[in-house]
Short mmCIF file of C-alpha atoms in Angstrom, two decimals:
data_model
loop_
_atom_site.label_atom_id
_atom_site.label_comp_id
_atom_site.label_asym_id
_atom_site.label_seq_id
_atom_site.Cartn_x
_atom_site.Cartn_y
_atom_site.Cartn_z
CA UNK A 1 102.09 76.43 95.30
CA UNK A 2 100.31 79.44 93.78
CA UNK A 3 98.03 81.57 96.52
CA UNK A 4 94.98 83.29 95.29
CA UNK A 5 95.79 86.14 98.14
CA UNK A 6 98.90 86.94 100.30
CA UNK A 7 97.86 89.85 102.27
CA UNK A 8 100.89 91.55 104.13
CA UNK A 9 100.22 92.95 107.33
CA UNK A 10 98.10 92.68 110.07
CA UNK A 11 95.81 95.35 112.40
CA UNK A 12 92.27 95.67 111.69
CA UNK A 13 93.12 96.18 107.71
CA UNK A 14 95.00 93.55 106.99
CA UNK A 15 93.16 91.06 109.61
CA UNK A 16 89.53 92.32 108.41
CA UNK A 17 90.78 91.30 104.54
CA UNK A 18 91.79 88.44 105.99
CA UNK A 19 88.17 87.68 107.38
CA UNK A 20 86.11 88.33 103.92
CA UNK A 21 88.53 86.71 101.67
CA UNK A 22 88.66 83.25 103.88
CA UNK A 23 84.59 83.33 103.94
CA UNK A 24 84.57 83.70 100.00
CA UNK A 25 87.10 80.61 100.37
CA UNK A 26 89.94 82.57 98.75
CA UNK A 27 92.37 80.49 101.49
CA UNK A 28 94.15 83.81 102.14
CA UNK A 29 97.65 83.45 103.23
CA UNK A 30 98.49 86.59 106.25
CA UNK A 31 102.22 87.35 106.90
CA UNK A 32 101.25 89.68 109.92
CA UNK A 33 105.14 91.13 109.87
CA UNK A 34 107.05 92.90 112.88
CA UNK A 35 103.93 94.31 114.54
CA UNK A 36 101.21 91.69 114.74
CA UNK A 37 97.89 93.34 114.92
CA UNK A 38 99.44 96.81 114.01
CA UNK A 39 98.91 100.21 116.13
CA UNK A 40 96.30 98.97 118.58
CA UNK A 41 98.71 96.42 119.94
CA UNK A 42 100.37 99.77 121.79
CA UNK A 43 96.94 100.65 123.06
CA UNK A 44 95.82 99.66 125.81
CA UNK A 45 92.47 100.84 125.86
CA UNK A 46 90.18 100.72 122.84
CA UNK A 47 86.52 102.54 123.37
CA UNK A 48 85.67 103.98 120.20
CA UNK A 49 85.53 100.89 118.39
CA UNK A 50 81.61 99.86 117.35
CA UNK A 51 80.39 96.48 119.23
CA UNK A 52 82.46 97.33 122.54
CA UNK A 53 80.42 99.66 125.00
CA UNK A 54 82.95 98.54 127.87
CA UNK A 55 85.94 99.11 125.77
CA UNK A 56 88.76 96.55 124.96
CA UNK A 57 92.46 96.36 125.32
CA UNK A 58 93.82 96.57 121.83
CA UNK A 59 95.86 93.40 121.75
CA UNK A 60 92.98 91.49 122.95
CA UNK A 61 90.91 93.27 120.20
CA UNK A 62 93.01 92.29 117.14
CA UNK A 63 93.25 88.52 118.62
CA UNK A 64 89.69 88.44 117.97
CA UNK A 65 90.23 89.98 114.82
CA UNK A 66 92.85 87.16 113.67
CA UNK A 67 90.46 84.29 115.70
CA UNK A 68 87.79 85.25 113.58
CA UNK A 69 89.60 84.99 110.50
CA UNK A 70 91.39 81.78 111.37
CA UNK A 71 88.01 79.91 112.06
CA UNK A 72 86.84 80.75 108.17
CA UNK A 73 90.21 79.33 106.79
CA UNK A 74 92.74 82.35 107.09
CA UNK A 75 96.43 80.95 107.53
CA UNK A 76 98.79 83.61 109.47
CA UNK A 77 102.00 83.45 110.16
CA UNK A 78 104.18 85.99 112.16
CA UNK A 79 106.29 86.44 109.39
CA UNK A 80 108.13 89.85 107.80
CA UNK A 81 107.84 90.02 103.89
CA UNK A 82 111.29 91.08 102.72
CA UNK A 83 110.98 91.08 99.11
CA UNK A 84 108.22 91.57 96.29
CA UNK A 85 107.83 91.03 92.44
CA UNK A 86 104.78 93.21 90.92
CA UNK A 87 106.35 93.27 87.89
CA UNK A 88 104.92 90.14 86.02
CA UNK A 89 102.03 87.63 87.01
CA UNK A 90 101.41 85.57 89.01
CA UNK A 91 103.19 88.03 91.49
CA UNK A 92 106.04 87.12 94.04
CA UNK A 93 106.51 87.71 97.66
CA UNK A 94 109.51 86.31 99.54
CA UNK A 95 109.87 85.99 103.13
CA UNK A 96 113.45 85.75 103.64
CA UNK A 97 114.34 82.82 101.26
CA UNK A 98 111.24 81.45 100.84
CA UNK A 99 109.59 82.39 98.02
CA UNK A 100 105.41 82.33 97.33
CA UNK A 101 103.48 83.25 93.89
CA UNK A 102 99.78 84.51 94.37
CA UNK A 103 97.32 85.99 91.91
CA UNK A 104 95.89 89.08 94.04
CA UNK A 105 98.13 90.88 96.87
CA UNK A 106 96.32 93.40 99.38
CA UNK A 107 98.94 95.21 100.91
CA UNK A 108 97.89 96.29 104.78
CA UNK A 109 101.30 96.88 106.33
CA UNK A 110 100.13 100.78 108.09
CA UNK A 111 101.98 103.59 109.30
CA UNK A 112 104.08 104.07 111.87
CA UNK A 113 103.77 107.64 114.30
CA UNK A 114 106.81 109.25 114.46
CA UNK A 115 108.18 109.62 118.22
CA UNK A 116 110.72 111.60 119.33
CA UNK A 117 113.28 108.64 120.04
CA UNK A 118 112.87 108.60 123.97
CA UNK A 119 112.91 105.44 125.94
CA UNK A 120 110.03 106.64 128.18
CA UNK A 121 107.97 106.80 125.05
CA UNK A 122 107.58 103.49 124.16
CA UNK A 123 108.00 101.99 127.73
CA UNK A 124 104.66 104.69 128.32
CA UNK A 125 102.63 104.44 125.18
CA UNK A 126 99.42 103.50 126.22
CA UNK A 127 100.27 105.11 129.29
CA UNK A 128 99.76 108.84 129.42
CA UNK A 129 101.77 108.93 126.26
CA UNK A 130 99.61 108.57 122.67
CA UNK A 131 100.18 109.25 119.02
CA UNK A 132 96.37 109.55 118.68
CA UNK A 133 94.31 111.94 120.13
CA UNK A 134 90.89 110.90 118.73
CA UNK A 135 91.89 107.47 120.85
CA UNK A 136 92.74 108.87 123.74
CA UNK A 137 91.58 112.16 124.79
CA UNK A 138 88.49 110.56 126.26
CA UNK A 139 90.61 109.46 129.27
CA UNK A 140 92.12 112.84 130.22
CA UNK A 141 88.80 114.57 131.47
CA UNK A 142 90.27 117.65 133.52
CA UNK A 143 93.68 116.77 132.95
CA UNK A 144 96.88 118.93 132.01
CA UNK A 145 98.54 117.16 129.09
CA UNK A 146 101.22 118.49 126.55
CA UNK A 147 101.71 117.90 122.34
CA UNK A 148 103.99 118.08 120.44
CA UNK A 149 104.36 119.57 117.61
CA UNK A 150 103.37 122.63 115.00
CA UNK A 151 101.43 121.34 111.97
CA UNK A 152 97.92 121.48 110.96
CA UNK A 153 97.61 117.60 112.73
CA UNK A 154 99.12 118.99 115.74
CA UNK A 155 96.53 122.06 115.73
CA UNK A 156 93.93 119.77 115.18
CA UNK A 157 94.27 117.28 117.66
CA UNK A 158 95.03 120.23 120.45
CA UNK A 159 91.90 121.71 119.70
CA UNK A 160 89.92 117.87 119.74
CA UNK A 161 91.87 117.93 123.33
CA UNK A 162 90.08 120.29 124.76
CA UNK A 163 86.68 119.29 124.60
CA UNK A 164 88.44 116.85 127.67
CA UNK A 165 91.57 118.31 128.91
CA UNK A 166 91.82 121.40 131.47
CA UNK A 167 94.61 122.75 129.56
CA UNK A 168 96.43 121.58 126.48
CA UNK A 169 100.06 122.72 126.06
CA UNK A 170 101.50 122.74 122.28
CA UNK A 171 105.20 122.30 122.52
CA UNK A 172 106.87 123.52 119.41
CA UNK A 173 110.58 123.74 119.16
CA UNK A 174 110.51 127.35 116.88
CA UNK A 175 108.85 130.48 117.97
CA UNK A 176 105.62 129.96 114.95
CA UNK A 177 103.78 127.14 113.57
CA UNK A 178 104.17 125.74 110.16
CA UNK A 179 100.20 124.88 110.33
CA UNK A 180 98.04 126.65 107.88
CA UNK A 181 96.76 130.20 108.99
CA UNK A 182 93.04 129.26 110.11
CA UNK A 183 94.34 126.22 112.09
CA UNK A 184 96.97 128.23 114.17
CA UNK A 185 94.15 131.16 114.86
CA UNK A 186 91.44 128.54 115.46
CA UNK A 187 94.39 126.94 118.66
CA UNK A 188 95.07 130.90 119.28
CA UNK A 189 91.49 131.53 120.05
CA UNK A 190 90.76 128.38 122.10
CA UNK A 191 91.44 129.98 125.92
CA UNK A 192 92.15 126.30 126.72
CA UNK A 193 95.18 125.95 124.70
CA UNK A 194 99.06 127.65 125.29
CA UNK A 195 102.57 126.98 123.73
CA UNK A 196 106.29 126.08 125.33
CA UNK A 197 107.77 128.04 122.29
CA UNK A 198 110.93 127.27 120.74
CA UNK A 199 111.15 124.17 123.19
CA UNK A 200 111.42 120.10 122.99
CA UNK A 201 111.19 117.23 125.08
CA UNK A 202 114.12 115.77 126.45
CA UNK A 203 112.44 113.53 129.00
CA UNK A 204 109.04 112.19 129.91
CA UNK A 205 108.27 111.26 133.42
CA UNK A 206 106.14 108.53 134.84
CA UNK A 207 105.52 104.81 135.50
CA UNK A 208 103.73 102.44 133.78
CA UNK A 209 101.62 101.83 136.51
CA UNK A 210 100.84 105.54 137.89
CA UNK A 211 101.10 106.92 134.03
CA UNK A 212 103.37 109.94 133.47
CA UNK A 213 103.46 112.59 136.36
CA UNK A 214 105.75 115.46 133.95
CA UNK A 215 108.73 116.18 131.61
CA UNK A 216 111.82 117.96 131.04
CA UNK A 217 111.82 120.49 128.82
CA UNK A 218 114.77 122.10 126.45
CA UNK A 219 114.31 125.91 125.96
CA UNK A 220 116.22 125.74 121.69
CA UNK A 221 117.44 129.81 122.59
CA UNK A 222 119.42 128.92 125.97
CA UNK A 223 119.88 125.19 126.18
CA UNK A 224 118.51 125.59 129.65
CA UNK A 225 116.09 122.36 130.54
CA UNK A 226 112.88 123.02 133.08
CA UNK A 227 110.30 120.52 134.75
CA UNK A 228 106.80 120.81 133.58
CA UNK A 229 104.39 118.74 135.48
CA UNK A 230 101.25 116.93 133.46
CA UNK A 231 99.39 113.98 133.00
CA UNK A 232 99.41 113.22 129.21
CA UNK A 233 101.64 113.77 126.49
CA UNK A 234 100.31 113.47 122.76
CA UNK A 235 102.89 113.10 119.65
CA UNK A 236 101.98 114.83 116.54
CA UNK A 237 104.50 115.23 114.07
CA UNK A 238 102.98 112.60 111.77
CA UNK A 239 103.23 109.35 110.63
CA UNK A 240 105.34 107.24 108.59
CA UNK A 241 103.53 104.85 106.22
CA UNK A 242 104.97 101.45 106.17
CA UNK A 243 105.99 101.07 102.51
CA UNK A 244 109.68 100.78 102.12
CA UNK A 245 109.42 97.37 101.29
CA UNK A 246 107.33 98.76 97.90
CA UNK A 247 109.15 101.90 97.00
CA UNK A 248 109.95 100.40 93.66
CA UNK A 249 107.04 99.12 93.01
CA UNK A 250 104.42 100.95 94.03
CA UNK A 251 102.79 104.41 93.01
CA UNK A 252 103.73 106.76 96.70
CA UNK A 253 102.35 110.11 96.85
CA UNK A 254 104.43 112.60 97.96
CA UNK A 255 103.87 111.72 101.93
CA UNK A 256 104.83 107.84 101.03
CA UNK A 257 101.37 106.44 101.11
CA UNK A 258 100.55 104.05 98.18
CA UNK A 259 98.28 105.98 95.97
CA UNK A 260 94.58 103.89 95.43
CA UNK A 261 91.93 104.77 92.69
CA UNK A 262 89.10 106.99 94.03
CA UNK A 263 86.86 104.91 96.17
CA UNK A 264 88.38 101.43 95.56
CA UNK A 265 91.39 99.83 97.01
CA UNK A 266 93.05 99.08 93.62
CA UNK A 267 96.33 99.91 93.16
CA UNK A 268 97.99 100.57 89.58
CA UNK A 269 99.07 97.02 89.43
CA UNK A 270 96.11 94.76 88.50
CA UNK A 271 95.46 92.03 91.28
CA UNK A 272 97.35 94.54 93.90
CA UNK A 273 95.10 96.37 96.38
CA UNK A 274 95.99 98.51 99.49
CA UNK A 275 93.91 98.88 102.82
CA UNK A 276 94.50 100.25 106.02
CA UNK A 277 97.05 103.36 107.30
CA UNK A 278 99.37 102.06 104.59
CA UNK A 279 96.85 104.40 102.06
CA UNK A 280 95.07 106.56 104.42
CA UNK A 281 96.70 109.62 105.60
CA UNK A 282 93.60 111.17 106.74
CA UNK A 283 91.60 109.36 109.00
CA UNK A 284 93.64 106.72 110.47
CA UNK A 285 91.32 104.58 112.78
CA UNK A 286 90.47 101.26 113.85
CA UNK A 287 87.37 100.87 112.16
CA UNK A 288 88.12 103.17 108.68
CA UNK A 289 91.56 100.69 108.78
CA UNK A 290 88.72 97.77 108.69
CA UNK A 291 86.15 98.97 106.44
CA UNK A 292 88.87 99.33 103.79
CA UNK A 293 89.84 95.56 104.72
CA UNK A 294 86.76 94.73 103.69
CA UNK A 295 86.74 96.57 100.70
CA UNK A 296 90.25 94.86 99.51
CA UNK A 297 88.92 91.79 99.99
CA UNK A 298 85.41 92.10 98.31
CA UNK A 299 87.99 94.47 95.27
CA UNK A 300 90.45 91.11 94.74
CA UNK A 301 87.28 88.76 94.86
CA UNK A 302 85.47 90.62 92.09
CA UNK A 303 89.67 90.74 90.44
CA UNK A 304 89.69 86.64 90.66
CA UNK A 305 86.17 86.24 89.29
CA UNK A 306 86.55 88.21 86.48
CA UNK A 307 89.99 86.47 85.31
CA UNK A 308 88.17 83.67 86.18
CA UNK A 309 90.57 82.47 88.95
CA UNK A 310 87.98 82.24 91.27
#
């Protein structure tokens, strides 16, 4: 049976899509893959996004999301897409062996933040240990916490820290920063923020009921580890779209995000649009991850009416 729309992935991109396309009666089909509901299903609190003035827990926030788009007609399935065919229309999408043909695809599958592979992080995340500090920083009013890492992101989000945090530790594992010049002068002139130089992380301590209470760090020059005691720790050393699964496929900027025409979600295969993380490098929140659901959907609505699939 053909689909009009198979949208891959889940969160508020994929889920939002999801929402429009049903109410235009496009009977969108929603394989939500290996992380149902995306990011925010690893945060716990959610208070920055619009309609929520007590804040929600994320899970609970992109069950609404898939409620919502269930009650207008949205099928979803916990399923992982392991194959796709842009190459001739309609288009083809496998999930395992089974095999589905659909005129429009929006492709919502996000990014992933890169951790540094400990088990504390993900038993933690959510926590006192984020990948986001636009999120999170709220909750660490005059607290100590640590990040990690040396790029403009991690300069950024340091200095965003501080309008909350008591102190804001960068831990970089070399003795500079690869951010740009004004970023690293712009964390050098903020008295609130200091460096572990040429040091990592090789454990983070903490429960998941008390939150994290320190680390252990690695000096790089003398392989000698020391405890550092804090309340937060913040990963920044970027993000990892999710688009293996179009590498061959798909137009991927350098960074691996699938490139989109200037202010629309189209993609350079007609019928294929991309929303969410998956195409936005740069702002990479909850409700920009939704607006640009909405756009897809509204983008492959106007697509079927004009081939007059609609």
């Amino acid at each position: 049976m053909n689909r009009k729309v198979i949208i891959i992935g889940s969160g508020p991109a994929g889920l939002t899509a999801a929402v429009y396309a049903a109410r235009a009666n496009l009977k969108p089909l929603v394989f939500e893959g290996s992380q149902p509901g995306g990011q925010l299903t690893i945060t716990t609190d959610v208070e920055n996004y619009p309609g929520f003035p007590d804040g929600i827990m994320g899970p609970e926030l992109m069950d609404l999301f898939r409620k919502q788009a269930q009650r207008f007609g949205a099928e979803c399935h916990f399923k992982h897409v392991s194959k796709v065919d842009f190459n001739q229309r309609p288009y083809k999408v496998w999930v395992v062996d089974e095999e589905y043909s659909t005129d429009t695809v929006i492709i919502a599958t996000g990014a992933t933040a890169r951790l540094l592979g400990l088990e504390a992080e993900t038993r933690l995340m959510g926590r006192g240990v984020s990948a986001c500090a636009t999120c999170d920083g709220f909750f660490y009013k005059d607290k100590k916490v640590l990040i990690v890492g040396g790029g403009d992101s991690a300069m950024e989000e340091a200095t965003f820290l501080t309008k909350f945090a008591s102190e804001v530790w960068i831990v970089h594992r070399r003795d500079e920063l690869r951010a740009s010049k004004i970023m690293q002068q712009r964390a050098f002139d903020n008295p609130k923020i200091h460096f572990h130089w040429n040091s990592t992380i090789l454990e983070i301590h903490g429960t998941v009921e008390s939150g994290v209470s320190g680390v252990t760090l690695l000096d790089t020059t003398n392989n000698e580890s020391r405890e550092e005691a804090c309340d937060g720790v913040f990963m920044a050393i970027g993000h990892i779209p999710n688009t293996s699964l179009f590498e061959d496929e798909m137009e991927l900027d350098k960074k691996k995000y699938i490139v989109t025409e200037n202010g629309s979600t189209a993609t350079k295969h007609p019928g294929v649009f991309a929303c969410g993380d998956v195409q936005d490098s740069y702002y990479r929140q909850a409700v920009t991850a939704a607006g640009t659901g909405c756009m897809a959907a509204i983008d492959a609505e106007r697509f079927l009416e004009e081939e007059g699939h609609s």
